[in-house]
Short mmCIF file of C-alpha atoms in Angstrom, two decimals:
data_model
loop_
_atom_site.label_atom_id
_atom_site.label_comp_id
_atom_site.label_asym_id
_atom_site.label_seq_id
_atom_site.Cartn_x
_atom_site.Cartn_y
_atom_site.Cartn_z
CA ASP A 1 0.00 0.00 0.00
CA ALA A 2 1.60 3.27 -1.11
CA ARG A 3 1.69 5.88 1.61
CA VAL A 4 3.32 9.13 2.60
CA THR A 5 5.92 8.53 5.29
CA GLN A 6 6.79 11.18 7.86
CA THR A 7 9.57 11.15 10.42
CA PRO A 8 9.84 11.63 13.31
CA ARG A 9 6.33 10.77 14.48
CA HIS A 10 6.96 12.54 17.78
CA LYS A 11 9.56 15.08 18.77
CA VAL A 12 10.08 16.88 22.06
CA THR A 13 12.71 19.57 22.08
CA GLU A 14 13.71 22.66 23.96
CA MET A 15 13.24 26.20 22.79
CA GLY A 16 16.05 27.37 20.57
CA GLN A 17 16.89 23.95 19.18
CA GLU A 18 16.78 23.13 15.47
CA VAL A 19 14.07 20.75 14.34
CA THR A 20 13.97 18.92 11.02
CA MET A 21 10.94 16.99 9.86
CA ARG A 22 11.11 14.69 6.87
CA CYS A 23 8.57 13.46 4.38
CA GLN A 24 8.80 10.75 1.77
CA PRO A 25 6.05 11.34 -0.80
CA ILE A 26 4.42 8.49 -2.66
CA LEU A 27 6.59 7.33 -5.57
CA GLY A 28 5.59 9.11 -8.74
CA HIS A 29 3.84 12.00 -7.00
CA ASN A 30 5.19 15.39 -8.00
CA THR A 31 3.33 17.74 -5.66
CA VAL A 32 4.10 18.03 -1.97
CA PHE A 33 2.31 20.10 0.64
CA TRP A 34 3.27 20.90 4.24
CA TYR A 35 0.50 21.69 6.74
CA ARG A 36 0.51 22.56 10.42
CA GLN A 37 -2.38 21.78 12.74
CA THR A 38 -3.11 23.29 16.13
CA MET A 39 -6.28 23.42 18.19
CA MET A 40 -6.47 27.19 17.82
CA GLN A 41 -5.69 27.60 14.12
CA GLY A 42 -6.78 24.29 12.62
CA LEU A 43 -5.02 23.07 9.48
CA GLU A 44 -2.79 25.74 7.97
CA LEU A 45 -0.97 25.42 4.67
CA LEU A 46 2.71 26.24 5.11
CA ALA A 47 4.30 25.42 1.75
CA TYR A 48 3.60 23.76 -1.55
CA PHE A 49 6.01 22.22 -4.07
CA ARG A 50 5.54 20.99 -7.58
CA ASN A 51 8.31 19.08 -9.36
CA ARG A 52 10.55 19.97 -6.40
CA ALA A 53 10.14 23.72 -6.98
CA PRO A 54 8.47 25.83 -4.31
CA LEU A 55 5.24 27.31 -5.67
CA ASP A 56 3.87 28.92 -2.56
CA ASP A 57 5.34 29.30 0.90
CA SER A 58 3.35 32.35 1.93
CA GLY A 59 1.96 30.55 4.96
CA MET A 60 5.35 29.88 6.43
CA PRO A 61 7.12 32.16 8.94
CA LYS A 62 10.19 33.01 6.86
CA ASP A 63 12.49 34.01 9.67
CA ARG A 64 12.66 30.57 11.24
CA PHE A 65 11.05 28.06 8.88
CA SER A 66 12.46 26.64 5.68
CA ALA A 67 11.17 23.94 3.35
CA GLU A 68 13.12 22.11 0.67
CA MET A 69 12.99 19.13 -1.64
CA PRO A 70 16.55 17.95 -2.12
CA ASP A 71 15.26 15.20 -4.38
CA ALA A 72 11.97 13.73 -5.56
CA THR A 73 11.83 11.25 -2.70
CA LEU A 74 12.43 13.64 0.18
CA ALA A 75 10.87 16.84 1.45
CA THR A 76 12.12 18.56 4.57
CA LEU A 77 10.71 21.20 6.89
CA LYS A 78 13.18 22.86 9.20
CA ILE A 79 12.61 25.16 12.14
CA GLN A 80 15.57 27.10 13.50
CA PRO A 81 15.37 28.24 16.24
CA SER A 82 12.24 26.51 17.51
CA GLU A 83 9.81 28.25 19.86
CA PRO A 84 7.01 26.94 22.09
CA ARG A 85 4.41 28.40 19.71
CA ASP A 86 5.69 26.01 17.02
CA SER A 87 4.22 23.10 18.98
CA ALA A 88 1.78 21.44 16.60
CA VAL A 89 1.22 18.44 14.38
CA TYR A 90 2.91 18.87 11.01
CA PHE A 91 1.42 17.00 8.07
CA CYS A 92 2.93 16.29 4.71
CA ALA A 93 0.76 15.40 1.71
CA SER A 94 1.59 14.37 -1.84
CA GLY A 95 -0.31 14.25 -5.09
CA ARG A 96 0.13 13.69 -8.77
CA GLY A 97 0.12 15.89 -11.82
CA GLN A 98 0.28 19.50 -12.85
CA GLY A 99 -2.89 21.34 -12.06
CA ALA A 100 -4.05 17.91 -11.05
CA VAL A 101 -7.62 17.26 -10.13
CA GLY A 102 -7.51 14.47 -7.66
CA GLU A 103 -6.74 13.46 -4.19
CA LEU A 104 -3.92 14.37 -1.91
CA PHE A 105 -2.52 11.64 0.29
CA PHE A 106 -1.57 12.70 3.80
CA GLY A 107 1.01 11.23 6.09
CA GLU A 108 0.32 10.45 9.72
CA GLY A 109 1.97 13.63 10.89
CA SER A 110 4.89 14.66 13.07
CA ARG A 111 3.85 15.84 16.52
CA LEU A 112 6.24 18.52 17.73
CA THR A 113 6.42 19.77 21.28
CA VAL A 114 8.75 22.67 22.03
CA LEU A 115 9.34 23.25 25.73
CA ASP B 1 -10.02 30.44 -3.19
CA ALA B 2 -13.75 30.53 -2.61
CA LYS B 3 -14.76 30.20 1.02
CA THR B 4 -17.03 27.50 2.32
CA THR B 5 -19.50 27.48 5.19
CA GLN B 6 -20.29 24.33 7.13
CA PRO B 7 -22.18 23.67 10.36
CA PRO B 8 -19.72 23.15 13.21
CA SER B 9 -21.24 19.85 14.31
CA MET B 10 -23.86 17.24 13.46
CA ASP B 11 -25.12 14.01 14.95
CA CYS B 12 -26.22 10.93 13.07
CA ALA B 13 -27.55 7.56 14.22
CA GLU B 14 -25.53 4.53 13.29
CA GLY B 15 -26.87 2.87 10.14
CA ARG B 16 -28.66 5.98 8.97
CA ALA B 17 -27.58 8.29 6.17
CA ALA B 18 -25.46 11.27 7.15
CA ASN B 19 -26.06 14.37 5.04
CA LEU B 20 -23.41 17.04 5.47
CA PRO B 21 -24.16 20.42 3.88
CA CYS B 22 -21.71 22.97 2.54
CA ASN B 23 -22.28 26.44 1.14
CA HIS B 24 -19.83 27.85 -1.41
CA SER B 25 -21.73 30.74 -2.94
CA THR B 26 -18.64 32.45 -4.40
CA ILE B 27 -17.34 29.41 -6.26
CA SER B 28 -16.06 30.14 -9.75
CA GLY B 29 -16.52 28.09 -12.90
CA ASN B 30 -13.22 26.24 -12.81
CA GLU B 31 -13.25 25.40 -9.11
CA TYR B 32 -13.99 21.94 -7.83
CA VAL B 33 -15.68 20.90 -4.61
CA TYR B 34 -13.62 18.49 -2.53
CA TRP B 35 -14.46 16.64 0.63
CA TYR B 36 -11.90 15.33 3.08
CA ARG B 37 -12.29 13.94 6.55
CA GLN B 38 -10.00 13.70 9.53
CA ILE B 39 -10.43 11.01 12.10
CA HIS B 40 -8.96 11.90 15.46
CA SER B 41 -5.14 11.96 15.49
CA GLN B 42 -4.85 10.92 11.85
CA GLY B 43 -4.00 12.80 8.68
CA PRO B 44 -6.87 14.03 6.51
CA GLN B 45 -8.34 11.48 4.11
CA TYR B 46 -9.76 12.21 0.68
CA ILE B 47 -13.41 11.27 0.22
CA ILE B 48 -14.71 12.60 -3.08
CA HIS B 49 -14.68 15.59 -5.41
CA GLY B 50 -16.84 17.03 -8.20
CA LEU B 51 -17.21 19.94 -10.57
CA LYS B 52 -20.90 20.18 -11.39
CA ASN B 53 -22.29 16.69 -11.76
CA ASN B 54 -23.23 14.46 -8.87
CA GLU B 55 -20.57 11.94 -8.00
CA THR B 56 -20.55 8.63 -6.17
CA ASN B 57 -17.79 6.33 -5.02
CA GLU B 58 -17.42 3.52 -2.53
CA MET B 59 -17.29 5.94 0.38
CA ALA B 60 -19.91 8.57 -0.33
CA SER B 61 -22.06 10.54 -2.74
CA LEU B 62 -21.65 14.21 -3.58
CA ILE B 63 -24.67 16.22 -4.64
CA ILE B 64 -23.92 19.65 -6.13
CA THR B 65 -26.77 22.07 -6.77
CA GLU B 66 -27.35 23.27 -10.31
CA ASP B 67 -26.10 26.77 -9.49
CA ARG B 68 -23.07 25.20 -7.77
CA LYS B 69 -23.49 27.40 -4.74
CA SER B 70 -23.91 24.52 -2.33
CA SER B 71 -23.33 20.82 -2.04
CA THR B 72 -24.14 17.88 0.21
CA LEU B 73 -21.95 14.96 1.13
CA ILE B 74 -23.93 11.82 1.80
CA LEU B 75 -22.62 8.85 3.78
CA PRO B 76 -25.34 6.31 3.00
CA HIS B 77 -25.00 4.09 6.06
CA ALA B 78 -22.98 5.80 8.75
CA THR B 79 -20.93 3.69 11.15
CA LEU B 80 -19.14 4.62 14.37
CA ARG B 81 -15.89 4.70 12.39
CA ASP B 82 -17.28 7.59 10.34
CA THR B 83 -17.07 9.88 13.37
CA ALA B 84 -14.65 12.56 12.19
CA VAL B 85 -14.29 16.17 11.13
CA TYR B 86 -15.49 16.59 7.54
CA TYR B 87 -14.01 19.38 5.45
CA CYS B 88 -15.64 20.86 2.37
CA ILE B 89 -13.03 22.63 0.24
CA VAL B 90 -13.23 24.56 -2.99
CA ARG B 91 -10.10 24.18 -5.07
CA GLY B 92 -9.01 25.56 -8.39
CA ILE B 93 -6.63 23.83 -10.76
CA GLY B 94 -3.30 25.04 -11.99
CA GLY B 95 -0.58 27.05 -10.30
CA ALA B 96 -1.17 28.53 -6.91
CA THR B 97 -4.91 27.87 -7.06
CA ASN B 98 -4.13 24.18 -6.87
CA LYS B 99 -3.56 24.39 -3.13
CA LEU B 100 -6.00 22.86 -0.68
CA ILE B 101 -7.14 25.29 2.02
CA PHE B 102 -8.96 23.74 4.98
CA GLY B 103 -11.66 25.55 6.91
CA THR B 104 -13.05 24.50 10.27
CA GLY B 105 -15.19 21.63 8.99
CA THR B 106 -18.12 19.77 10.51
CA LEU B 107 -17.62 17.40 13.40
CA LEU B 108 -19.87 14.44 12.64
CA ALA B 109 -20.66 12.29 15.65
CA VAL B 110 -22.21 8.95 14.80
CA GLN B 111 -24.22 7.69 17.74
CA PRO B 112 -24.81 4.01 18.50
#
């Protein structure tokens, strides 16, 4: 069963530390999305890639967050330095096609706690 | 992206049909209606999508009004496992409009 794989599933860190979350999209998918979910804000879109190129990262705090796709099988979301307000579940999703009409497949999320 | 309006919560008896409404009065001609759901602690799951015709798959049916300003997701025989937050999303195709923006959704509670 093809699925989006996210690591780590859980991360507890202290304020100021660097955090890197990784996502392996489904093989053959060329669009990747990063979302953040909190109780207060719900699901927020952070960044969106197509064919490894960033198309939209307007939802991402630029001063501390960065998202990249070093290759087609790996997407990363980095927070440096982390802050308690970054505590959330971070979801990665992948899909197929340009301007594709179809479903996005979500990973199980990375739960981040910043103390 | 066009905004959607959904009731914050709904109840449904197990075995009965669950009808979840969504208003999207500002939808434009090339925007699709998508439905996703999120079961507690899991990632969102795609259910169905449509442009203007009614659609059905193994999970649900999607009824879109003729003017496309509203739609209804129908779960024909709800089970306890269908308890989740259901999101109605309007999504364009191509470029930046291809992104999926989630609202607050409807919490469907299926009661035994």
